[in-house]
C-alpha cells in the first residue's frame, strides 16, 4: 500500500500545504509563512475539505499572532477567514476554541499546543467515524459503494470521513464508484488518487451517470461527507449531493453521511440560515489554459447544495451512528467529551 502524503506539515513556523490542484500528477507543497499565505491557499483551492480548512485556518491564525498577539488582531483575522468559505463549519469550530483560550489568558505557546491538539483530535475523530461506519457496512454487507467529492486524508488530515468508512470496510467492498465532482474534479483527481494509494478497487463515473447506475442495481449504498450539518439534520455538502440523495430515495438505496462533530452547527436550524457559497463562473469555463466555454457566457456555480434530513438514512459520527433527528444526543456527548458506540 502506497502512502498518501501529509496534506499539512507545520515546521519551524511555516505551514507546508500539499497543493491539491496538482494532484494526481504532482505532489508539491505550497509554503505558507504568514496568515496571508494561508488565506491565499484556502481562497485558491490549494487546500479544501471542511475539516482541513478548519485546521489550516487555525495554523494561519497562529502565524498571524506571532507578529501581533492580541484579541483585536485575532478578530480581524477570524472575520477575514470566515468570509473566504461561508458554508463549511469546521473553521468556526476551531476558531472558537482559539478565541476562548485567548480570552482566558493563554499565551502563544499555549495556542500552538492547542492547534496541534486540534489536528490530532481530527485524526482521532476520523478513526472513530471509520469504525462506527464499518459496523453498519459489515452488518448490511454493502459491497458496491458510491461516494461524491473527496472526503479522505486530503480533506481531513486523518483517514477521512466517508472515505474513512470505506477504508475500514475495504475487506468487504468490491467496488467504489467515484463521481468526477465538477468543476474541480475532486472525485476524479483526489478520491481516485487516495483509493489507488490504499489499493481499494474503484471506477470513476460522470456526475450525471450516478442515477443510471442506481437504476441498474449497481449501487448498494451511498456515503458522502459534510461541510455543515444543522442541529435539525440539514446537510450542506458539495453540489450534486442533493441529486444523489433524491435518486437514492427513488431507487431505495440507503444514503449515509459521515461527519465529525466539528462539522455540526448546533446553533443553526433549517436551511434558510445557511449561506451557500457562490463561486466564480470562470472556474466552470475551463481548466488551466484550456477553455470550453466562451468568456462572455454566464455561469451559475453554487459550490454546495442542501439535503433535507428525510433523505438521510444515518449520520455516522465520532460519537456513534444517529438518525438526523437525534443530533441533540451528539451535542450532549460532545459537551461532556464522551464517546459512545466507539
Coordinates of N, CA and C in Angstrom, one line a residue, residues 116-323:
X116 N -2.0 22.1 17.5 CA -1.5 20.7 17.3 C -2.5 19.7 17.8
X117 N -3.1 20.0 19.0 CA -4.1 19.1 19.5 C -5.4 19.0 18.7
X118 N -5.8 20.2 18.1 CA -7.0 20.2 17.2 C -6.7 19.2 16.0
X119 N -5.5 19.3 15.5 CA -5.1 18.5 14.3 C -5.2 17.0 14.7
X120 N -4.6 16.7 15.9 CA -4.6 15.3 16.3 C -6.0 14.8 16.7
X121 N -6.8 15.6 17.2 CA -8.2 15.3 17.6 C -9.0 14.9 16.3
X122 N -8.8 15.7 15.2 CA -9.5 15.4 14.0 C -9.1 14.0 13.4
X123 N -7.8 13.7 13.6 CA -7.4 12.3 13.2 C -8.1 11.3 14.0
X124 N -8.2 11.5 15.3 CA -8.9 10.5 16.2 C -10.4 10.4 15.8
X125 N -11.0 11.6 15.5 CA -12.4 11.6 15.1 C -12.6 10.8 13.8
X126 N -11.7 10.9 12.9 CA -11.8 10.1 11.6 C -11.7 8.6 11.9
X127 N -10.8 8.2 12.8 CA -10.7 6.8 13.1 C -12.0 6.3 13.7
X128 N -12.6 7.1 14.6 CA -13.9 6.6 15.2 C -15.0 6.6 14.2
X129 N -15.0 7.6 13.3 CA -16.1 7.6 12.3 C -15.9 6.3 11.4
X130 N -14.7 6.0 11.1 CA -14.4 4.8 10.3 C -14.9 3.5 10.9
X131 N -14.6 3.4 12.2 CA -15.0 2.2 13.0 C -16.6 2.1 13.1
X132 N -17.2 3.3 13.4 CA -18.6 3.3 13.5 C -19.3 3.0 12.2
X133 N -18.8 3.5 11.1 CA -19.4 3.2 9.8 C -19.2 1.8 9.4
X134 N -18.0 1.2 9.8 CA -17.7 -0.2 9.4 C -18.8 -1.1 10.1
X135 N -19.3 -0.8 11.3 CA -20.3 -1.6 11.9 C -21.5 -1.7 11.0
X136 N -21.9 -0.6 10.4 CA -23.1 -0.6 9.6 C -22.8 -1.4 8.3
X137 N -21.7 -1.1 7.7 CA -21.3 -1.7 6.4 C -21.1 -3.2 6.5
X138 N -20.5 -3.7 7.6 CA -20.3 -5.1 7.9 C -21.7 -5.8 8.1
X139 N -22.5 -5.2 8.9 CA -23.9 -5.8 9.2 C -24.7 -5.9 7.9
X140 N -24.7 -4.8 7.1 CA -25.5 -4.8 5.9 C -24.8 -5.5 4.7
X141 N -23.5 -5.8 4.8 CA -22.7 -6.4 3.7 C -22.8 -5.6 2.4
X142 N -22.6 -4.3 2.6 CA -22.5 -3.4 1.4 C -21.2 -3.7 0.6
X143 N -21.4 -4.0 -0.6 CA -20.2 -4.3 -1.5 C -19.9 -3.3 -2.6
X144 N -21.0 -2.6 -3.0 CA -20.8 -1.7 -4.1 C -21.2 -0.3 -3.6
X145 N -20.3 0.6 -3.4 CA -20.5 1.9 -2.8 C -20.3 3.0 -3.7
X146 N -21.1 4.0 -3.6 CA -20.9 5.3 -4.4 C -20.6 6.4 -3.5
X147 N -19.6 7.2 -3.8 CA -19.2 8.4 -3.0 C -19.0 9.6 -3.9
X148 N -19.1 10.8 -3.3 CA -19.1 12.0 -4.0 C -18.0 12.9 -3.4
X149 N -17.4 13.7 -4.3 CA -16.3 14.6 -3.9 C -15.1 13.9 -3.2
X150 N -14.4 14.5 -2.4 CA -13.2 13.9 -1.7 C -13.4 14.1 -0.2
X151 N -13.3 13.0 0.5 CA -13.5 13.0 2.0 C -12.4 12.2 2.7
X152 N -11.3 12.1 2.1 CA -10.2 11.3 2.7 C -9.2 12.1 3.5
X153 N -8.0 11.6 3.4 CA -6.9 12.3 4.2 C -6.6 13.7 3.6
X154 N -6.8 13.9 2.3 CA -6.6 15.2 1.7 C -7.6 16.2 2.2
X155 N -8.7 15.8 2.7 CA -9.8 16.7 3.2 C -9.8 16.8 4.7
X156 N -9.1 15.9 5.4 CA -9.3 15.9 6.9 C -8.0 15.8 7.6
X157 N -6.9 15.3 7.0 CA -5.7 15.1 7.7 C -5.6 13.7 8.3
X158 N -6.8 13.1 8.6 CA -6.8 11.7 9.1 C -7.1 10.7 8.0
X159 N -7.8 9.6 8.3 CA -8.1 8.6 7.3 C -9.3 9.0 6.5
X160 N -10.0 10.1 7.0 CA -11.1 10.6 6.3 C -12.5 10.3 7.0
X161 N -13.5 10.9 6.4 CA -14.9 10.7 6.9 C -15.6 9.6 6.1
X162 N -16.2 9.9 5.0 CA -16.8 8.9 4.2 C -15.7 7.9 3.7
X163 N -14.6 8.4 3.2 CA -13.5 7.6 2.8 C -12.9 6.8 3.9
X164 N -13.0 7.3 5.1 CA -12.5 6.6 6.3 C -13.4 5.3 6.5
X165 N -14.7 5.5 6.3 CA -15.6 4.3 6.5 C -15.2 3.3 5.4
X166 N -15.0 3.8 4.2 CA -14.7 2.9 3.0 C -13.4 2.2 3.3
X167 N -12.4 2.9 3.9 CA -11.1 2.3 4.2 C -11.2 1.2 5.2
X168 N -12.0 1.5 6.3 CA -12.2 0.5 7.3 C -12.9 -0.7 6.8
X169 N -13.7 -0.5 5.8 CA -14.6 -1.6 5.2 C -14.0 -2.3 4.0
X170 N -12.7 -2.0 3.7 CA -12.1 -2.4 2.4 C -12.2 -3.9 2.2
X171 N -12.2 -4.7 3.2 CA -12.2 -6.2 3.1 C -13.5 -6.7 2.5
X172 N -14.6 -5.9 2.7 CA -15.9 -6.4 2.2 C -16.4 -5.7 1.0
X173 N -15.7 -4.6 0.6 CA -16.1 -3.8 -0.5 C -15.5 -4.3 -1.8
X174 N -16.4 -4.5 -2.8 CA -15.9 -4.9 -4.1 C -15.6 -3.8 -5.1
X175 N -16.4 -2.7 -4.9 CA -16.2 -1.6 -5.9 C -16.7 -0.3 -5.3
X176 N -15.9 0.8 -5.5 CA -16.3 2.1 -5.1 C -16.5 2.9 -6.4
X177 N -17.7 3.5 -6.6 CA -17.9 4.3 -7.7 C -17.7 5.8 -7.3
X178 N -16.8 6.5 -8.0 CA -16.4 7.8 -7.6 C -16.9 8.8 -8.6
X179 N -17.8 9.7 -8.2 CA -18.2 10.8 -9.1 C -17.1 11.7 -9.4
X180 N -17.0 12.2 -10.6 CA -16.0 13.1 -11.0 C -15.9 14.4 -10.2
X181 N -17.1 14.9 -9.8 CA -17.3 16.1 -9.0 C -16.8 17.3 -9.7
X182 N -17.6 17.8 -10.6 CA -17.3 19.0 -11.3 C -17.5 20.3 -10.4
X183 N -16.8 21.4 -10.6 CA -15.9 21.6 -11.7 C -14.4 21.4 -11.4
X184 N -14.1 21.1 -10.1 CA -12.7 20.9 -9.7 C -12.3 19.5 -9.7
X185 N -13.2 18.6 -10.0 CA -12.9 17.1 -10.2 C -12.3 16.5 -8.9
X186 N -12.8 16.9 -7.7 CA -12.2 16.4 -6.5 C -12.3 14.8 -6.4
X187 N -13.4 14.3 -7.1 CA -13.5 12.8 -7.1 C -12.6 12.2 -8.1
X188 N -12.6 12.7 -9.3 CA -11.8 12.1 -10.4 C -10.3 12.3 -10.1
X189 N -9.9 13.4 -9.5 CA -8.5 13.6 -9.2 C -8.0 13.1 -7.8
X190 N -8.8 13.5 -6.8 CA -8.3 13.3 -5.4 C -8.8 12.0 -4.8
X191 N -10.1 11.7 -4.9 CA -10.6 10.4 -4.3 C -10.0 9.2 -5.0
X192 N -9.9 9.3 -6.3 CA -9.3 8.1 -7.1 C -7.9 8.0 -6.7
X193 N -7.2 9.1 -6.5 CA -5.8 9.1 -6.1 C -5.6 8.4 -4.7
X194 N -6.5 8.7 -3.8 CA -6.4 8.1 -2.5 C -6.8 6.6 -2.5
X195 N -7.8 6.3 -3.2 CA -8.2 4.9 -3.3 C -7.1 4.0 -4.0
X196 N -6.5 4.6 -5.0 CA -5.4 3.9 -5.7 C -4.2 3.6 -4.7
X197 N -3.9 4.7 -3.9 CA -2.8 4.5 -2.9 C -3.2 3.5 -1.8
X198 N -4.5 3.4 -1.5 CA -5.0 2.4 -0.5 C -5.3 1.1 -1.0
X199 N -5.1 0.9 -2.4 CA -5.4 -0.4 -3.0 C -6.8 -0.9 -2.9
X200 N -7.8 0.1 -3.0 CA -9.2 -0.2 -2.9 C -9.8 -0.1 -4.4
X201 N -10.5 -1.1 -4.9 CA -11.0 -1.0 -6.3 C -12.0 0.1 -6.5
X202 N -11.8 0.8 -7.6 CA -12.7 1.9 -7.8 C -12.9 2.1 -9.3
X203 N -14.0 2.8 -9.7 CA -14.2 3.3 -11.0 C -14.7 4.7 -11.0
X204 N -14.2 5.6 -11.8 CA -14.6 7.0 -11.9 C -15.9 7.0 -12.8
X205 N -16.9 7.8 -12.4 CA -18.1 7.9 -13.2 C -18.4 9.4 -13.4
X206 N -19.2 9.7 -14.4 CA -19.6 11.0 -14.7 C -20.6 11.4 -13.6
X207 N -20.7 12.7 -13.2 CA -21.6 13.1 -12.2 C -23.1 12.7 -12.6
X208 N -23.4 12.9 -13.9 CA -24.7 12.6 -14.3 C -25.0 11.1 -14.6
X209 N -24.1 10.3 -14.3 CA -24.2 8.8 -14.5 C -24.7 8.1 -13.3
X210 N -24.6 8.8 -12.1 CA -24.9 8.1 -10.9 C -26.3 7.5 -10.8
X211 N -27.3 8.2 -11.2 CA -28.7 7.8 -11.1 C -28.9 6.5 -12.0
X212 N -28.3 6.5 -13.1 CA -28.4 5.3 -14.0 C -27.8 4.1 -13.4
X213 N -26.6 4.3 -12.7 CA -26.0 3.1 -12.0 C -27.0 2.6 -10.9
X214 N -27.6 3.5 -10.2 CA -28.6 3.1 -9.2 C -29.7 2.3 -9.8
X215 N -30.2 2.8 -10.9 CA -31.3 2.2 -11.6 C -31.0 0.8 -12.1
X216 N -29.7 0.6 -12.5 CA -29.2 -0.7 -12.9 C -28.9 -1.7 -11.8
X217 N -29.1 -1.2 -10.5 CA -28.8 -2.1 -9.4 C -27.3 -2.2 -9.1
X218 N -26.5 -1.3 -9.5 CA -25.1 -1.4 -9.3 C -24.6 -0.8 -8.0
X219 N -25.5 -0.2 -7.2 CA -25.1 0.6 -6.0 C -25.8 0.0 -4.8
X220 N -25.1 -0.4 -3.8 CA -25.7 -0.9 -2.6 C -25.9 0.2 -1.5
X221 N -25.1 1.2 -1.5 CA -25.2 2.3 -0.6 C -24.4 3.5 -1.1
X222 N -24.8 4.7 -0.6 CA -24.1 5.9 -0.9 C -23.6 6.5 0.4
X223 N -22.4 7.0 0.4 CA -21.8 7.6 1.6 C -21.1 8.9 1.1
X224 N -21.4 10.0 1.8 CA -20.8 11.3 1.5 C -20.3 11.9 2.8
X225 N -19.5 13.0 2.7 CA -19.1 13.7 3.8 C -20.0 14.9 4.1
X226 N -19.5 15.9 4.8 CA -20.4 17.0 5.1 C -19.5 18.3 5.2
X227 N -20.1 19.4 4.8 CA -19.4 20.7 5.1 C -20.1 21.4 6.2
X228 N -21.3 21.2 6.4 CA -22.0 21.7 7.6 C -23.3 20.9 7.7
X229 N -23.7 20.6 9.0 CA -24.9 19.9 9.3 C -25.6 20.8 10.4
X230 N -26.9 21.1 10.2 CA -27.6 21.9 11.2 C -28.1 21.0 12.3
X231 N -28.5 21.6 13.4 CA -28.9 20.8 14.6 C -30.1 20.0 14.3
X232 N -30.9 20.3 13.2 CA -32.1 19.5 12.9 C -31.8 18.7 11.6
X233 N -30.6 18.5 11.3 CA -30.2 17.4 10.3 C -30.2 17.8 8.8
X234 N -30.2 19.1 8.5 CA -30.0 19.5 7.1 C -28.5 19.5 6.8
X235 N -28.2 18.9 5.6 CA -26.8 18.7 5.2 C -26.4 19.7 4.1
X236 N -25.4 20.5 4.4 CA -24.8 21.3 3.3 C -23.5 20.5 2.9
X237 N -23.4 20.2 1.6 CA -22.3 19.4 1.1 C -22.0 19.8 -0.4
X238 N -21.0 19.3 -0.9 CA -20.6 19.6 -2.3 C -21.8 19.5 -3.2
X239 N -21.9 20.5 -4.1 CA -23.1 20.5 -5.0 C -23.1 19.2 -5.8
X240 N -24.3 18.7 -5.9 CA -24.5 17.3 -6.5 C -25.0 16.3 -5.5
X241 N -24.7 16.6 -4.2 CA -25.2 15.7 -3.1 C -26.7 15.6 -3.1
X242 N -27.4 16.7 -3.2 CA -28.9 16.6 -3.2 C -29.4 15.7 -4.3
X243 N -28.9 15.8 -5.5 CA -29.3 15.0 -6.6 C -29.1 13.5 -6.3
X244 N -28.0 13.2 -5.7 CA -27.7 11.8 -5.3 C -28.7 11.3 -4.3
X245 N -29.0 12.1 -3.3 CA -29.9 11.7 -2.2 C -31.3 11.5 -2.8
X246 N -31.7 12.4 -3.7 CA -33.1 12.2 -4.3 C -33.1 10.9 -5.1
X247 N -32.1 10.6 -5.9 CA -32.1 9.4 -6.7 C -32.0 8.2 -5.8
X248 N -31.3 8.3 -4.7 CA -31.2 7.2 -3.7 C -32.5 6.8 -3.1
X249 N -33.3 7.9 -2.8 CA -34.7 7.7 -2.3 C -35.5 7.0 -3.4
X250 N -35.4 7.4 -4.6 CA -36.2 6.9 -5.7 C -36.0 5.4 -5.9
X251 N -34.7 5.0 -5.7 CA -34.3 3.6 -6.0 C -34.1 2.7 -4.8
X252 N -34.5 3.3 -3.6 CA -34.5 2.5 -2.4 C -33.1 2.2 -1.9
X253 N -32.1 3.1 -2.1 CA -30.7 2.9 -1.7 C -30.4 3.8 -0.5
X254 N -29.8 3.2 0.5 CA -29.6 3.9 1.7 C -28.5 5.0 1.5
X255 N -28.7 6.2 2.0 CA -27.9 7.4 1.8 C -27.3 7.8 3.2
X256 N -26.0 7.6 3.3 CA -25.3 7.9 4.6 C -24.4 9.2 4.5
X257 N -24.3 9.8 5.7 CA -23.4 11.0 5.8 C -22.4 10.6 6.9
X258 N -21.1 10.8 6.6 CA -20.1 10.6 7.6 C -19.5 12.0 8.0
X259 N -19.5 12.3 9.3 CA -19.1 13.6 9.7 C -18.6 13.7 11.1
X260 N -17.5 14.4 11.4 CA -17.1 14.6 12.8 C -18.0 15.6 13.4
X261 N -18.1 15.7 14.7 CA -18.9 16.6 15.4 C -18.5 18.0 15.1
X262 N -17.3 18.2 14.8 CA -16.8 19.6 14.5 C -17.4 20.2 13.2
X263 N -18.2 19.4 12.5 CA -18.9 19.9 11.3 C -20.3 20.2 11.6
X264 N -20.8 19.9 12.8 CA -22.2 20.1 13.1 C -22.4 21.4 13.7
X265 N -23.3 22.2 13.1 CA -23.6 23.6 13.6 C -24.8 23.5 14.5
X266 N -24.5 23.4 15.8 CA -25.6 23.2 16.8 C -26.4 24.6 17.0
X267 N -25.9 25.6 16.4 CA -26.6 26.9 16.6 C -27.5 27.3 15.5
X268 N -27.6 26.4 14.5 CA -28.4 26.7 13.3 C -29.5 25.6 13.1
X269 N -30.7 26.1 12.7 CA -31.7 25.1 12.3 C -32.2 25.5 10.9
X270 N -32.7 24.5 10.2 CA -33.3 24.7 8.9 C -32.2 25.1 7.8
X271 N -32.7 25.4 6.6 CA -31.8 25.7 5.5 C -31.7 27.2 5.2
X272 N -32.7 28.0 5.8 CA -32.7 29.4 5.4 C -31.6 30.2 6.1
X273 N -30.9 29.7 7.1 CA -29.8 30.4 7.8 C -28.4 29.9 7.3
X274 N -28.4 29.0 6.3 CA -27.1 28.6 5.8 C -26.7 29.4 4.6
X275 N -25.6 30.0 4.6 CA -25.1 30.7 3.5 C -24.4 29.7 2.5
X276 N -24.9 29.7 1.3 CA -24.3 28.8 0.3 C -23.4 29.6 -0.6
X277 N -22.2 29.2 -0.6 CA -21.1 29.9 -1.3 C -21.3 29.8 -2.8
X278 N -21.4 31.0 -3.5 CA -21.4 31.0 -4.9 C -20.1 31.5 -5.5
X279 N -19.4 30.6 -6.2 CA -18.1 30.8 -6.6 C -18.0 31.4 -8.1
X280 N -16.9 31.7 -8.5 CA -16.7 32.4 -9.8 C -17.0 31.5 -10.9
X281 N -17.8 32.0 -11.9 CA -18.2 31.3 -13.1 C -17.0 30.8 -13.9
X282 N -15.9 31.5 -13.9 CA -14.8 31.1 -14.7 C -14.2 29.8 -14.3
X283 N -14.5 29.3 -13.1 CA -14.0 28.0 -12.6 C -14.7 26.9 -13.4
X284 N -15.9 27.2 -14.0 CA -16.6 26.2 -14.7 C -16.3 26.2 -16.2
X285 N -15.7 27.3 -16.6 CA -15.4 27.6 -18.1 C -14.2 26.8 -18.6
X286 N -13.4 26.3 -17.8 CA -12.2 25.6 -18.3 C -11.3 25.1 -17.1
X287 N -10.2 24.6 -17.5 CA -9.2 24.1 -16.6 C -7.8 24.6 -17.0
X288 N -7.2 25.4 -16.2 CA -5.9 25.9 -16.6 C -6.0 26.8 -17.9
X289 N -5.2 26.6 -18.9 CA -5.3 27.3 -20.1 C -6.3 26.8 -21.1
X290 N -6.9 25.6 -20.8 CA -7.9 25.0 -21.7 C -9.3 25.5 -21.3
X291 N -10.0 26.1 -22.3 CA -11.3 26.6 -22.1 C -12.3 25.9 -23.0
X292 N -13.5 25.6 -22.4 CA -14.5 25.0 -23.2 C -15.8 25.8 -23.2
X293 N -15.8 27.0 -22.6 CA -16.9 27.9 -22.6 C -16.4 29.3 -22.9
X294 N -17.1 30.0 -23.8 CA -16.7 31.4 -24.1 C -16.8 32.3 -22.9
X295 N -15.9 33.3 -22.8 CA -15.8 34.1 -21.7 C -17.0 34.9 -21.4
X296 N -17.8 35.3 -22.5 CA -18.9 36.1 -22.3 C -20.2 35.4 -22.0
X297 N -20.1 34.0 -21.8 CA -21.3 33.2 -21.4 C -21.4 33.2 -19.9
X298 N -22.6 33.4 -19.4 CA -22.9 33.4 -18.0 C -23.0 32.0 -17.4
X299 N -22.5 31.9 -16.2 CA -22.5 30.6 -15.4 C -23.0 30.9 -14.0
X300 N -23.8 30.0 -13.5 CA -24.2 29.9 -12.1 C -23.4 28.8 -11.4
X301 N -22.7 29.0 -10.4 CA -21.9 28.0 -9.8 C -22.0 28.1 -8.2
X302 N -23.0 27.4 -7.7 CA -23.1 27.2 -6.3 C -22.2 26.0 -5.9
X303 N -21.3 26.3 -5.0 CA -20.3 25.2 -4.6 C -20.9 24.1 -3.8
X304 N -22.0 24.4 -3.1 CA -22.7 23.4 -2.2 C -24.2 23.4 -2.5
X305 N -24.8 22.3 -2.0 CA -26.3 22.3 -2.0 C -26.8 21.8 -0.7
X306 N -28.1 21.7 -0.5 CA -28.7 21.4 0.8 C -29.6 20.2 0.7
X307 N -29.3 19.2 1.5 CA -30.1 17.9 1.5 C -30.9 17.9 2.8
X308 N -32.2 17.7 2.7 CA -33.1 17.6 3.9 C -32.9 16.3 4.6
X309 N -33.2 16.3 5.9 CA -32.9 15.1 6.7 C -33.7 13.9 6.4
X310 N -34.9 14.1 5.8 CA -35.7 12.9 5.5 C -35.1 12.0 4.4
X311 N -34.1 12.6 3.7 CA -33.4 11.8 2.6 C -32.2 11.0 3.2
X312 N -31.8 11.3 4.4 CA -30.6 10.7 5.0 C -31.0 9.5 5.9
X313 N -30.3 8.4 5.7 CA -30.6 7.2 6.5 C -29.9 7.3 7.9
X314 N -28.7 7.7 7.9 CA -27.9 7.8 9.1 C -26.8 8.8 9.0
X315 N -26.5 9.5 10.1 CA -25.2 10.3 10.1 C -24.3 9.6 11.0
X316 N -23.1 9.2 10.4 CA -22.1 8.4 11.1 C -21.1 9.4 11.7
X317 N -21.0 9.5 13.0 CA -20.2 10.5 13.7 C -19.1 9.8 14.5
X318 N -18.2 10.6 15.1 CA -17.2 10.1 16.0 C -17.9 9.6 17.4
X319 N -19.1 10.0 17.6 CA -19.8 9.6 18.8 C -20.8 8.5 18.6
X320 N -20.9 8.0 17.4 CA -21.8 6.9 17.1 C -22.6 7.2 15.8
X321 N -23.6 6.4 15.6 CA -24.4 6.5 14.4 C -25.8 6.9 14.8
X322 N -26.3 8.0 14.1 CA -27.6 8.6 14.6 C -28.5 9.0 13.4
X323 N -29.8 8.9 13.6 CA -30.7 9.5 12.6 C -30.6 11.0 12.7

